[in-house]
């Protein structure tokens, strides 16, 4: 299936969390990020302050009003100042569930209807990041550029009938294993990048060998004014992932361990460790 990942969203949500972490829990998080907490949060704050009209990002913290939980005011104040976070204290009942989902729907311009199906009885806090990107193409497709019932071959070799969007692009990308193009959005702040692995290279193998440095180098140096005849299938996708196992595999283990997690700078509970 298709995979949709937003590093900016993940790093923002985890950045909000870091101010509540202490000791080895914080050290492991910083090791996963590759930079200290202060640097990460300064970067995130700068990123938020420079968002253009195409990108909408919002953050919120929701915590239970149950007397078992005592929230650190400094933690809330930090997130309000650095991340512009909306703060909500509520009963963590069905009304809260509706309120959280409504908040997310509003902040993503209706693109995400529900983020939660239920609030478990042991949940005491949610730190939520909502990110929405909406932009028009710099050069829009018109009806004459739509090729109906075109053939598209998946990575498994299966052929599908799709509506194909055809265009001529002028920013060409290539390396030893793939070719592609850059198509700008209106305003020039953002662009769509498509990479097509060579016929003998699978998508999985190409992604496995792709480094951030190589991708950055390729995107920074496209071949300009080289006409690309691009055929792009119309597509939409949904994706969800539970990230705790991935983060543990990267070394962030204590945060998910009820006996070892130290989030006492965030809040304390009479029912035991927050994790």
CSV table of C-alpha atoms in Angstrom, one decimal:
chain,number,residue,atom,x,y,z
A,1,UNK,CA,0.0,0.0,0.0
A,2,UNK,CA,1.0,3.6,-0.3
A,3,UNK,CA,3.0,5.2,2.6
A,4,UNK,CA,2.5,8.8,3.7
A,5,UNK,CA,5.0,10.2,6.3
A,6,UNK,CA,5.4,13.7,7.6
A,7,UNK,CA,8.7,14.1,9.4
A,8,UNK,CA,7.8,17.6,10.3
A,9,UNK,CA,4.6,16.4,12.1
A,10,UNK,CA,6.4,13.6,14.0
A,11,UNK,CA,9.3,15.8,15.1
A,12,UNK,CA,6.9,18.5,16.3
A,13,UNK,CA,4.8,16.2,18.4
A,14,UNK,CA,7.9,14.6,19.9
A,15,UNK,CA,9.5,18.0,20.4
A,16,UNK,CA,6.5,19.0,22.5
A,17,UNK,CA,7.0,15.9,24.6
A,18,UNK,CA,10.7,16.4,25.3
A,19,UNK,CA,10.1,19.3,27.7
A,20,UNK,CA,8.3,16.8,30.0
A,21,UNK,CA,11.1,14.2,29.8
A,22,UNK,CA,14.0,13.9,32.2
A,23,UNK,CA,17.1,11.7,32.8
A,24,UNK,CA,17.6,8.6,30.6
A,25,UNK,CA,14.2,9.0,29.0
A,26,UNK,CA,15.2,12.4,27.6
A,27,UNK,CA,18.8,11.2,26.7
A,28,UNK,CA,17.3,8.4,24.6
A,29,UNK,CA,15.0,10.8,22.8
A,30,UNK,CA,17.8,13.2,22.0
A,31,UNK,CA,19.9,10.3,20.7
A,32,UNK,CA,17.0,9.4,18.3
A,33,UNK,CA,16.8,13.0,17.1
A,34,UNK,CA,20.5,13.3,16.8
A,35,UNK,CA,20.4,16.8,18.4
A,36,UNK,CA,19.8,18.2,21.9
A,37,UNK,CA,16.3,19.1,23.0
A,38,UNK,CA,17.1,22.9,23.0
A,39,UNK,CA,18.3,22.8,19.4
A,40,UNK,CA,15.3,20.7,18.3
A,41,UNK,CA,12.8,23.0,19.9
A,42,UNK,CA,14.5,26.2,18.6
A,43,UNK,CA,14.4,24.6,15.1
A,44,UNK,CA,10.7,23.7,15.5
A,45,UNK,CA,9.8,27.2,16.8
A,46,UNK,CA,11.6,28.8,13.9
A,47,UNK,CA,9.9,26.5,11.4
A,48,UNK,CA,6.5,27.4,12.8
A,49,UNK,CA,7.1,31.1,12.6
A,50,UNK,CA,7.9,30.9,8.9
A,51,UNK,CA,5.0,28.8,7.6
A,52,UNK,CA,3.4,30.2,4.4
A,53,UNK,CA,-0.3,30.2,3.6
A,54,UNK,CA,-0.1,26.7,2.0
A,55,UNK,CA,0.8,25.0,5.2
A,56,UNK,CA,-1.4,25.0,8.3
A,57,UNK,CA,0.1,23.5,11.5
A,58,UNK,CA,-1.6,23.4,14.9
A,59,UNK,CA,-0.7,21.8,18.2
A,60,UNK,CA,-2.8,21.0,21.3
A,61,UNK,CA,-2.5,19.3,24.7
A,62,UNK,CA,-5.5,17.7,26.3
A,63,UNK,CA,-5.3,16.3,29.9
A,64,UNK,CA,-7.8,14.8,32.2
A,65,UNK,CA,-9.3,16.7,35.1
A,66,UNK,CA,-9.2,13.5,37.2
A,67,UNK,CA,-7.6,14.4,40.6
A,68,UNK,CA,-5.1,11.5,40.1
A,69,UNK,CA,-3.1,13.8,37.7
A,70,UNK,CA,-1.0,16.8,38.6
A,71,UNK,CA,0.2,18.7,35.5
A,72,UNK,CA,3.4,20.8,35.6
A,73,UNK,CA,2.5,24.3,34.7
A,74,UNK,CA,6.0,25.0,33.3
A,75,UNK,CA,5.4,22.2,30.8
A,76,UNK,CA,2.2,23.7,29.6
A,77,UNK,CA,3.7,27.2,29.5
A,78,UNK,CA,6.7,26.1,27.5
A,79,UNK,CA,4.5,24.4,24.9
A,80,UNK,CA,2.2,27.4,24.7
A,81,UNK,CA,5.1,29.8,24.1
A,82,UNK,CA,7.2,27.7,21.8
A,83,UNK,CA,4.6,25.7,19.9
A,84,UNK,CA,1.5,28.0,20.2
A,85,UNK,CA,-0.2,25.0,21.7
A,86,UNK,CA,-3.9,25.1,22.6
A,87,UNK,CA,-4.4,23.7,26.2
A,88,UNK,CA,-7.6,21.8,27.2
A,89,UNK,CA,-8.4,20.2,30.6
A,90,UNK,CA,-11.5,17.9,30.4
A,91,UNK,CA,-13.2,14.9,31.7
A,92,UNK,CA,-11.8,12.4,29.1
A,93,UNK,CA,-15.3,11.1,28.3
A,94,UNK,CA,-17.3,10.8,25.1
A,95,UNK,CA,-17.6,14.6,24.9
A,96,UNK,CA,-13.8,15.0,25.0
A,97,UNK,CA,-13.5,12.4,22.3
A,98,UNK,CA,-15.8,14.4,20.1
A,99,UNK,CA,-14.0,17.6,20.9
A,100,UNK,CA,-10.5,16.2,20.0
A,101,UNK,CA,-11.8,14.8,16.7
A,102,UNK,CA,-13.6,18.1,15.9
A,103,UNK,CA,-10.4,20.1,16.7
A,104,UNK,CA,-8.3,17.9,14.4
A,105,UNK,CA,-11.0,18.2,11.6
A,106,UNK,CA,-11.0,22.0,11.9
A,107,UNK,CA,-7.3,22.3,11.9
A,108,UNK,CA,-6.8,20.1,8.8
A,109,UNK,CA,-9.6,21.8,6.8
A,110,UNK,CA,-11.8,18.7,7.1
A,111,UNK,CA,-9.2,16.4,5.6
A,112,UNK,CA,-8.9,14.3,8.8
A,113,UNK,CA,-12.3,13.5,10.4
A,114,UNK,CA,-11.2,11.3,13.2
A,115,UNK,CA,-7.9,10.8,15.0
A,116,UNK,CA,-9.3,8.8,17.9
A,117,UNK,CA,-11.9,6.0,18.1
A,118,UNK,CA,-11.9,5.9,21.9
A,119,UNK,CA,-10.2,7.3,25.0
A,120,UNK,CA,-8.8,4.4,27.1
A,121,UNK,CA,-9.5,4.5,30.8
A,122,UNK,CA,-5.7,4.8,31.6
A,123,UNK,CA,-5.1,7.7,29.2
A,124,UNK,CA,-4.3,10.9,31.0
A,125,UNK,CA,-2.9,13.2,28.3
A,126,UNK,CA,-2.8,13.7,24.5
A,127,UNK,CA,-0.2,15.8,22.7
A,128,UNK,CA,-1.5,16.4,19.2
A,129,UNK,CA,0.0,17.8,16.1
A,130,UNK,CA,-2.2,18.6,13.1
A,131,UNK,CA,-0.7,19.4,9.7
A,132,UNK,CA,-2.5,20.3,6.5
A,133,UNK,CA,-1.0,21.3,3.1
A,134,UNK,CA,-3.2,22.8,0.4
A,135,UNK,CA,-1.8,24.4,-2.7
A,136,UNK,CA,-2.6,24.8,-6.4
A,137,UNK,CA,-0.2,23.8,-9.1
A,138,UNK,CA,1.8,26.6,-10.6
A,139,UNK,CA,0.7,25.2,-14.0
A,140,UNK,CA,-2.7,23.5,-13.5
A,141,UNK,CA,-3.8,20.4,-15.4
A,142,UNK,CA,-6.7,21.0,-17.8
A,143,UNK,CA,-9.2,18.4,-19.2
A,144,UNK,CA,-7.2,17.9,-22.3
A,145,UNK,CA,-4.2,16.7,-20.3
A,146,UNK,CA,-6.2,13.8,-18.6
A,147,UNK,CA,-5.7,10.5,-20.3
A,148,UNK,CA,-8.5,8.1,-19.3
A,149,UNK,CA,-8.1,4.3,-18.9
A,150,UNK,CA,-4.3,4.6,-19.1
A,151,UNK,CA,-2.2,1.6,-18.0
A,152,UNK,CA,-0.2,1.8,-14.8
A,153,UNK,CA,2.0,-1.0,-13.6
A,154,UNK,CA,2.5,-1.5,-9.8
A,155,UNK,CA,5.7,-2.6,-8.1
A,156,UNK,CA,4.4,-6.1,-8.1
A,157,UNK,CA,3.9,-6.1,-11.9
A,158,UNK,CA,0.1,-5.8,-11.7
A,159,UNK,CA,-1.5,-3.6,-14.4
A,160,UNK,CA,-4.2,-1.1,-13.4
A,161,UNK,CA,-6.5,1.2,-15.4
A,162,UNK,CA,-6.0,4.8,-14.2
A,163,UNK,CA,-6.7,8.4,-15.2
A,164,UNK,CA,-3.2,9.7,-16.2
A,165,UNK,CA,-2.3,13.4,-15.9
A,166,UNK,CA,0.0,14.4,-18.7
A,167,UNK,CA,2.3,17.4,-18.7
A,168,UNK,CA,5.6,18.8,-19.9
A,169,UNK,CA,7.9,19.7,-17.0
A,170,UNK,CA,11.3,21.5,-17.0
A,171,UNK,CA,13.1,20.4,-13.9
A,172,UNK,CA,14.6,17.0,-14.5
A,173,UNK,CA,16.1,14.7,-11.9
A,174,UNK,CA,18.3,11.6,-12.3
A,175,UNK,CA,20.8,9.4,-10.6
A,176,UNK,CA,22.2,6.0,-11.4
A,177,UNK,CA,19.0,4.2,-10.4
A,178,UNK,CA,16.1,6.6,-11.0
A,179,UNK,CA,14.8,9.5,-13.0
A,180,UNK,CA,12.2,12.1,-12.0
A,181,UNK,CA,11.0,15.7,-12.1
A,182,UNK,CA,10.0,18.6,-9.9
A,183,UNK,CA,6.6,20.3,-10.4
A,184,UNK,CA,6.2,23.6,-8.5
A,185,UNK,CA,3.1,24.7,-6.6
A,186,UNK,CA,1.7,28.2,-7.1
A,187,UNK,CA,3.8,30.8,-5.2
A,188,UNK,CA,7.0,28.9,-5.6
A,189,UNK,CA,7.4,28.0,-1.9
A,190,UNK,CA,6.8,24.3,-2.3
A,191,UNK,CA,7.1,21.6,-5.0
A,192,UNK,CA,6.1,18.1,-5.8
A,193,UNK,CA,8.9,15.6,-6.5
A,194,UNK,CA,8.3,12.4,-8.4
A,195,UNK,CA,11.0,9.7,-8.7
A,196,UNK,CA,10.7,6.6,-10.9
A,197,UNK,CA,13.2,3.8,-10.2
A,198,UNK,CA,14.8,2.2,-13.3
A,199,UNK,CA,13.0,-0.9,-14.6
A,200,UNK,CA,15.5,-3.3,-13.0
A,201,UNK,CA,15.3,-1.5,-9.6
A,202,UNK,CA,12.4,-2.1,-7.2
A,203,UNK,CA,10.9,0.8,-5.3
A,204,UNK,CA,11.8,-0.9,-2.0
A,205,UNK,CA,15.5,-1.3,-3.0
A,206,UNK,CA,15.7,2.3,-4.2
A,207,UNK,CA,14.2,3.6,-0.9
A,208,UNK,CA,16.5,1.4,1.2
A,209,UNK,CA,19.6,2.8,-0.5
A,210,UNK,CA,18.4,6.4,-0.5
A,211,UNK,CA,20.1,8.7,2.0
A,212,UNK,CA,19.1,12.2,3.1
A,213,UNK,CA,22.3,13.6,1.8
A,214,UNK,CA,21.9,12.1,-1.7
A,215,UNK,CA,18.2,13.2,-1.9
A,216,UNK,CA,19.2,16.7,-0.9
A,217,UNK,CA,22.0,16.9,-3.4
A,218,UNK,CA,19.7,15.7,-6.2
A,219,UNK,CA,16.9,18.1,-5.4
A,220,UNK,CA,19.3,21.0,-5.1
A,221,UNK,CA,20.8,20.3,-8.6
A,222,UNK,CA,18.0,19.5,-11.1
A,223,UNK,CA,18.7,19.7,-14.8
A,224,UNK,CA,17.0,22.9,-15.8
A,225,UNK,CA,15.2,23.5,-19.1
A,226,UNK,CA,15.3,19.8,-20.0
A,227,UNK,CA,11.9,18.9,-21.2
A,228,UNK,CA,10.3,16.0,-19.3
A,229,UNK,CA,7.2,14.3,-20.7
A,230,UNK,CA,5.5,13.4,-17.5
A,231,UNK,CA,2.6,10.9,-17.0
A,232,UNK,CA,1.3,11.0,-13.4
A,233,UNK,CA,-1.6,8.8,-12.3
A,234,UNK,CA,-4.4,10.6,-10.4
A,235,UNK,CA,-4.2,9.2,-6.9
A,236,UNK,CA,-5.3,9.7,-3.3
A,237,UNK,CA,-4.2,7.8,-0.2
A,238,UNK,CA,-4.8,7.2,3.5
A,239,UNK,CA,-2.2,6.0,5.9
A,240,UNK,CA,-1.9,5.3,9.6
A,241,UNK,CA,0.9,3.9,11.6
A,242,UNK,CA,1.5,3.0,15.3
A,243,UNK,CA,5.0,4.3,15.9
A,244,UNK,CA,5.9,3.1,19.4
A,245,UNK,CA,7.6,-0.1,18.1
A,246,UNK,CA,9.5,1.9,15.4
A,247,UNK,CA,10.7,4.4,18.0
A,248,UNK,CA,11.8,1.7,20.4
A,249,UNK,CA,13.8,0.0,17.6
A,250,UNK,CA,15.6,3.4,17.1
A,251,UNK,CA,16.6,3.4,20.8
A,252,UNK,CA,13.7,5.3,22.5
A,253,UNK,CA,12.8,2.5,24.8
A,254,UNK,CA,12.4,4.0,28.3
A,255,UNK,CA,9.5,6.3,27.2
A,256,UNK,CA,7.3,3.2,26.6
A,257,UNK,CA,8.3,1.4,29.8
A,258,UNK,CA,6.0,1.9,32.7
A,259,UNK,CA,8.8,1.2,35.2
A,260,UNK,CA,11.5,3.3,33.5
A,261,UNK,CA,9.8,6.3,31.9
A,262,UNK,CA,10.5,9.6,33.5
A,263,UNK,CA,8.0,12.3,32.4
A,264,UNK,CA,7.8,13.9,35.8
A,265,UNK,CA,8.6,17.3,34.3
A,266,UNK,CA,5.3,16.9,32.4
A,267,UNK,CA,3.0,15.6,35.1
A,268,UNK,CA,2.7,13.1,38.0
A,269,UNK,CA,-0.1,10.6,38.7
A,270,UNK,CA,-1.1,8.8,41.9
A,271,UNK,CA,-1.7,5.7,39.7
A,272,UNK,CA,2.1,5.4,38.8
A,273,UNK,CA,4.5,6.4,36.1
A,274,UNK,CA,3.3,8.3,33.1
A,275,UNK,CA,4.7,6.6,30.0
